[in-house]
mmCIF file of C-alpha atoms in Angstrom:
data_model
loop_
_atom_site.group_PDB
_atom_site.id
_atom_site.type_symbol
_atom_site.label_atom_id
_atom_site.label_comp_id
_atom_site.label_asym_id
_atom_site.label_seq_id
_atom_site.Cartn_x
_atom_site.Cartn_y
_atom_site.Cartn_z
ATOM 1 C CA MET L 125 0.000 0.000 0.000
ATOM 2 C CA ILE L 126 2.695 2.483 0.991
ATOM 3 C CA ARG L 127 5.312 1.128 -1.410
ATOM 4 C CA SER L 128 2.989 1.608 -4.394
ATOM 5 C CA ALA L 129 2.681 5.307 -3.513
ATOM 6 C CA VAL L 130 6.460 5.825 -3.745
ATOM 7 C CA PRO L 131 7.821 6.514 -7.249
ATOM 8 C CA PRO L 132 10.125 3.682 -8.416
ATOM 9 C CA PRO L 133 13.276 5.888 -8.573
ATOM 10 C CA ALA L 134 12.870 6.726 -4.868
ATOM 11 C CA ARG L 135 11.944 3.268 -3.547
ATOM 12 C CA ALA L 136 15.450 2.032 -2.747
ATOM 13 C CA GLY L 137 16.231 5.201 -0.768
ATOM 14 C CA TRP L 138 12.847 5.093 0.954
ATOM 15 C CA HIS L 139 13.473 1.460 1.974
ATOM 16 C CA ALA L 140 16.974 2.266 3.259
ATOM 17 C CA LEU L 141 15.652 5.057 5.487
ATOM 18 C CA ARG L 142 12.818 2.919 6.858
ATOM 19 C CA GLU L 143 15.366 0.177 7.605
ATOM 20 C CA LEU L 144 17.530 2.685 9.474
ATOM 21 C CA ASP L 145 14.582 3.786 11.603
ATOM 22 C CA ALA L 146 13.654 0.145 12.266
ATOM 23 C CA THR L 147 17.247 -0.548 13.313
ATOM 24 C CA PHE L 148 17.118 2.183 15.946
ATOM 25 C CA GLY L 149 13.797 0.866 17.205
ATOM 26 C CA GLY L 150 15.238 -2.642 17.413
ATOM 27 C CA ILE L 151 18.113 -1.422 19.546
ATOM 28 C CA LEU L 152 15.662 0.064 22.050
ATOM 29 C CA ARG L 153 13.431 -3.029 22.107
ATOM 30 C CA ASN L 154 16.256 -5.523 22.499
ATOM 31 C CA THR L 155 18.476 -3.704 24.990
ATOM 32 C CA ARG L 156 17.827 -4.077 28.711
ATOM 33 C CA GLU L 157 20.814 -2.036 29.938
ATOM 34 C CA PRO L 158 20.687 1.670 28.984
ATOM 35 C CA MET L 159 24.494 1.816 28.814
ATOM 36 C CA ILE L 160 24.596 -0.951 26.203
ATOM 37 C CA GLY L 161 21.880 0.774 24.207
ATOM 38 C CA GLN L 162 23.819 4.026 24.377
ATOM 39 C CA MET L 163 26.958 2.312 23.096
ATOM 40 C CA ARG L 164 25.081 0.822 20.147
ATOM 41 C CA LEU L 165 23.470 4.114 19.251
ATOM 42 C CA THR L 166 26.840 5.858 19.535
ATOM 43 C CA TRP L 167 28.295 3.376 17.035
ATOM 44 C CA TRP L 168 25.521 4.209 14.607
ATOM 45 C CA HIS L 169 25.988 7.942 15.123
ATOM 46 C CA GLU L 170 29.670 7.676 14.234
ATOM 47 C CA ALA L 171 28.982 5.354 11.289
ATOM 48 C CA LEU L 172 26.326 7.649 9.812
ATOM 49 C CA THR L 173 28.457 10.765 10.212
ATOM 50 C CA ALA L 174 31.348 8.974 8.512
ATOM 51 C CA LEU L 175 29.227 8.402 5.391
ATOM 52 C CA ASP L 176 29.787 12.052 4.491
ATOM 53 C CA VAL L 177 33.535 11.557 4.136
ATOM 54 C CA ALA L 178 34.185 7.863 3.484
ATOM 55 C CA PRO L 179 32.702 4.790 1.753
ATOM 56 C CA PRO L 180 30.379 2.670 3.897
ATOM 57 C CA PRO L 181 31.574 -0.491 5.664
ATOM 58 C CA ALA L 182 30.116 -3.890 4.761
ATOM 59 C CA GLN L 183 26.846 -3.234 6.575
ATOM 60 C CA PRO L 184 23.641 -3.487 4.489
ATOM 61 C CA VAL L 185 21.777 -0.492 5.941
ATOM 62 C CA LEU L 186 24.779 1.808 5.639
ATOM 63 C CA GLN L 187 25.454 0.613 2.113
ATOM 64 C CA GLY L 188 21.839 1.278 1.164
ATOM 65 C CA LEU L 189 22.022 4.785 2.569
ATOM 66 C CA ALA L 190 25.301 5.508 0.808
ATOM 67 C CA GLY L 191 24.019 4.144 -2.480
ATOM 68 C CA TYR L 192 20.482 5.527 -2.616
ATOM 69 C CA VAL L 193 19.981 8.288 -0.028
ATOM 70 C CA LEU L 194 23.113 10.420 0.152
ATOM 71 C CA PRO L 195 23.261 10.840 -3.662
ATOM 72 C CA ARG L 196 19.854 12.541 -3.430
ATOM 73 C CA GLY L 197 21.145 15.324 -1.194
ATOM 74 C CA VAL L 198 20.589 13.867 2.294
ATOM 75 C CA ARG L 199 23.644 14.055 4.559
ATOM 76 C CA GLY L 200 24.847 11.353 6.897
ATOM 77 C CA ASP L 201 25.200 13.767 9.806
ATOM 78 C CA ALA L 202 21.526 14.728 9.404
ATOM 79 C CA LEU L 203 20.592 11.056 9.689
ATOM 80 C CA ALA L 204 22.821 10.741 12.756
ATOM 81 C CA ASP L 205 20.900 13.578 14.421
ATOM 82 C CA MET L 206 17.814 11.334 14.602
ATOM 83 C CA ILE L 207 19.612 9.209 17.186
ATOM 84 C CA ASP L 208 19.179 12.020 19.727
ATOM 85 C CA GLY L 209 15.471 11.277 19.717
ATOM 86 C CA TRP L 210 15.893 7.575 20.378
ATOM 87 C CA GLU L 211 18.303 8.302 23.224
ATOM 88 C CA LEU L 212 15.461 10.020 25.073
ATOM 89 C CA LEU L 213 13.787 6.627 25.480
ATOM 90 C CA LEU L 214 16.783 4.863 27.009
ATOM 91 C CA ASP L 215 16.139 5.859 30.610
ATOM 92 C CA GLY L 216 12.834 4.051 31.012
ATOM 93 C CA PRO L 217 9.103 4.623 30.773
ATOM 94 C CA ALA L 218 8.864 8.068 32.456
ATOM 95 C CA LEU L 219 7.662 9.734 29.252
ATOM 96 C CA GLU L 220 6.190 13.143 29.988
ATOM 97 C CA ASP L 221 4.760 15.411 27.308
ATOM 98 C CA ALA L 222 8.018 17.312 26.832
ATOM 99 C CA THR L 223 10.012 14.125 26.287
ATOM 100 C CA LEU L 224 7.444 12.686 23.887
ATOM 101 C CA SER L 225 7.294 15.928 21.920
ATOM 102 C CA ARG L 226 11.060 16.146 21.627
ATOM 103 C CA PHE L 227 11.255 12.492 20.573
ATOM 104 C CA ALA L 228 8.612 13.114 17.898
ATOM 105 C CA THR L 229 10.379 16.210 16.593
ATOM 106 C CA ILE L 230 13.789 14.583 16.335
ATOM 107 C CA ARG L 231 12.786 11.102 15.179
ATOM 108 C CA GLY L 232 9.656 11.791 13.137
ATOM 109 C CA GLY L 233 10.559 15.212 11.843
ATOM 110 C CA GLY L 234 14.087 14.089 10.983
ATOM 111 C CA LEU L 235 12.950 10.933 9.204
ATOM 112 C CA PHE L 236 10.272 12.732 7.196
ATOM 113 C CA ARG L 237 12.737 15.409 6.092
ATOM 114 C CA ALA L 238 15.091 12.690 4.889
ATOM 115 C CA LEU L 239 12.286 10.797 3.130
ATOM 116 C CA ALA L 240 11.153 14.049 1.523
ATOM 117 C CA GLY L 241 14.708 14.636 0.320
ATOM 118 C CA VAL L 242 14.670 11.237 -1.368
ATOM 119 C CA LEU L 243 11.288 11.937 -2.972
ATOM 120 C CA VAL L 244 12.179 15.344 -4.392
ATOM 121 C CA ASP L 245 15.942 14.789 -4.810
ATOM 122 C CA GLY L 246 16.977 17.458 -2.337
ATOM 123 C CA ARG L 247 15.443 19.826 0.184
ATOM 124 C CA PRO L 248 11.662 20.262 -0.120
ATOM 125 C CA ASP L 249 10.129 23.708 -0.435
ATOM 126 C CA ASP L 250 10.015 25.674 2.812
ATOM 127 C CA VAL L 251 6.284 26.244 2.301
ATOM 128 C CA VAL L 252 5.563 22.619 3.242
ATOM 129 C CA ALA L 253 8.191 22.368 5.991
ATOM 130 C CA SER L 254 5.658 22.811 8.802
ATOM 131 C CA THR L 255 3.319 20.258 7.211
ATOM 132 C CA LEU L 256 6.150 17.729 6.965
ATOM 133 C CA SER L 257 7.179 18.332 10.566
ATOM 134 C CA ALA L 258 3.635 17.906 11.871
ATOM 135 C CA ALA L 259 3.137 14.735 9.821
ATOM 136 C CA GLY L 260 6.449 13.250 10.907
ATOM 137 C CA GLU L 261 5.772 13.999 14.556
ATOM 138 C CA CYS L 262 2.249 12.567 14.304
ATOM 139 C CA TRP L 263 3.552 9.403 12.657
ATOM 140 C CA ALA L 264 6.321 8.956 15.257
ATOM 141 C CA LEU L 265 3.869 9.377 18.141
ATOM 142 C CA ASP L 266 1.292 7.027 16.606
ATOM 143 C CA ASP L 267 3.988 4.427 16.002
ATOM 144 C CA LEU L 268 5.373 4.763 19.528
ATOM 145 C CA GLY L 269 1.878 4.634 20.998
ATOM 146 C CA THR L 270 1.289 1.177 19.535
ATOM 147 C CA ARG L 271 4.438 -0.125 21.255
ATOM 148 C CA LEU L 272 4.198 1.387 24.740
ATOM 149 C CA SER L 273 3.212 -0.941 27.564
ATOM 150 C CA ASP L 274 2.653 2.012 29.900
ATOM 151 C CA ALA L 275 -1.006 2.982 29.349
ATOM 152 C CA THR L 276 -0.521 6.507 30.700
ATOM 153 C CA ALA L 277 2.384 7.219 28.372
ATOM 154 C CA ALA L 278 0.436 5.716 25.456
ATOM 155 C CA ARG L 279 -2.479 8.069 26.155
ATOM 156 C CA ARG L 280 -0.096 11.033 26.255
ATOM 157 C CA ALA L 281 1.415 9.995 22.928
ATOM 158 C CA ALA L 282 -2.057 9.596 21.407
ATOM 159 C CA ARG L 283 -3.159 13.057 22.556
ATOM 160 C CA LEU L 284 -0.045 14.702 21.169
ATOM 161 C CA ALA L 285 -0.419 12.796 17.892
ATOM 162 C CA ASP L 286 -4.022 13.978 17.563
ATOM 163 C CA GLU L 287 -2.885 17.588 17.921
ATOM 164 C CA ARG L 288 -0.380 17.189 15.113
ATOM 165 C CA TYR L 289 -2.670 15.251 12.786
ATOM 166 C CA GLU L 290 -4.901 18.264 12.150
ATOM 167 C CA ALA L 291 -1.890 20.462 11.359
ATOM 168 C CA ALA L 292 -0.448 17.829 9.044
ATOM 169 C CA PHE L 293 -3.508 17.877 6.785
ATOM 170 C CA ASP L 294 -4.440 21.537 7.044
ATOM 171 C CA LEU L 295 -2.853 22.320 3.662
ATOM 172 C CA ARG L 296 -2.994 20.519 0.323
ATOM 173 C CA TRP L 297 0.067 18.286 -0.037
ATOM 174 C CA PRO L 298 2.306 18.638 -3.118
ATOM 175 C CA ARG L 299 1.980 15.557 -5.313
ATOM 176 C CA ALA L 300 5.653 14.587 -4.970
ATOM 177 C CA LEU L 301 5.396 14.411 -1.174
ATOM 178 C CA ARG L 302 2.080 12.576 -0.892
ATOM 179 C CA PRO L 303 3.728 9.217 -0.077
ATOM 180 C CA LEU L 304 4.569 10.782 3.309
ATOM 181 C CA GLY L 305 0.930 11.653 3.842
ATOM 182 C CA VAL L 306 0.031 8.061 2.992
ATOM 183 C CA LEU L 307 2.536 6.855 5.588
ATOM 184 C CA THR L 308 0.979 9.174 8.186
ATOM 185 C CA ILE L 309 -2.583 8.049 7.438
ATOM 186 C CA VAL L 310 -1.638 4.359 7.567
ATOM 187 C CA GLY L 311 0.243 4.867 10.847
ATOM 188 C CA ARG L 312 -2.822 6.534 12.338
ATOM 189 C CA ALA L 313 -5.056 3.665 11.191
ATOM 190 C CA HIS L 314 -2.785 1.129 12.880
ATOM 191 C CA ARG L 315 -3.022 2.993 16.198
ATOM 192 C CA THR L 316 -6.669 4.022 16.193
ATOM 193 C CA GLY L 317 -8.296 1.379 13.995
ATOM 194 C CA ASP L 318 -10.254 4.186 12.296
ATOM 195 C CA PRO L 319 -10.361 3.360 9.427
ATOM 196 C CA ALA L 320 -9.357 -0.227 10.124
ATOM 197 C CA PRO L 321 -6.082 -1.347 8.501
ATOM 198 C CA GLY L 322 -6.832 -3.261 5.314
ATOM 199 C CA SER L 323 -10.435 -2.031 5.162
ATOM 200 C CA PRO L 324 -12.188 -0.581 2.088
ATOM 201 C CA ALA L 325 -12.654 2.640 4.068
ATOM 202 C CA LEU L 326 -8.899 3.047 4.495
ATOM 203 C CA ALA L 327 -8.293 2.239 0.825
ATOM 204 C CA LEU L 328 -10.798 4.943 -0.189
ATOM 205 C CA ARG L 329 -9.206 7.458 2.200
ATOM 206 C CA LEU L 330 -5.791 6.817 0.668
ATOM 207 C CA ILE L 331 -7.089 7.057 -2.896
ATOM 208 C CA ARG L 332 -8.745 10.377 -2.104
ATOM 209 C CA PHE L 333 -5.579 11.712 -0.521
ATOM 210 C CA ARG L 334 -3.347 10.584 -3.388
ATOM 211 C CA ILE L 335 -5.662 12.349 -5.868
ATOM 212 C CA THR L 336 -6.443 15.526 -3.935
ATOM 213 C CA GLY L 337 -3.602 15.913 -1.429
ATOM 214 C CA LYS L 338 -6.161 16.458 1.364
#
């Protein structure tokens, strides 16, 4: 569903960025000791920053980024900045609004800017920057909300996501960036079940968005 919305020339870069985000999430899920998680994230920060000045090592995600993302104007140090958001989750479940908002800005906003760079082969127009940020933050919060075992933190994430969802779809999306809107809508469906994932209602919502940008 999402893949079909991405133009073929951008699919390899899109996949590489989603794999990078999934890698960070896997580190958090599979690490019990915060210090170990910090060490792993630090390795990735150094490896991503190094992509700007050296060929990638024999690591599939880094090779994908070097081959399909950096050539489209996205820098390795910008990708490394997203790690700051994941680090906020290392210290445990005490996720207040400020922490959740900062996580959403750094992870979601950073990822959506990079995905937008792949879609438009460089920096997107400043006019849609606020729309991209709101959509990325909404997506990050919806995604996190489906994974939190702490019900209170999940409710906080849901409330903050709801606030950003309206802002994300306040303006008509440029056609080239609509795959990011599709990603946001699908992420919301997975958290809320409205429309239900895989339902005709969700399919119609996505078709309407891809045609109209609203």
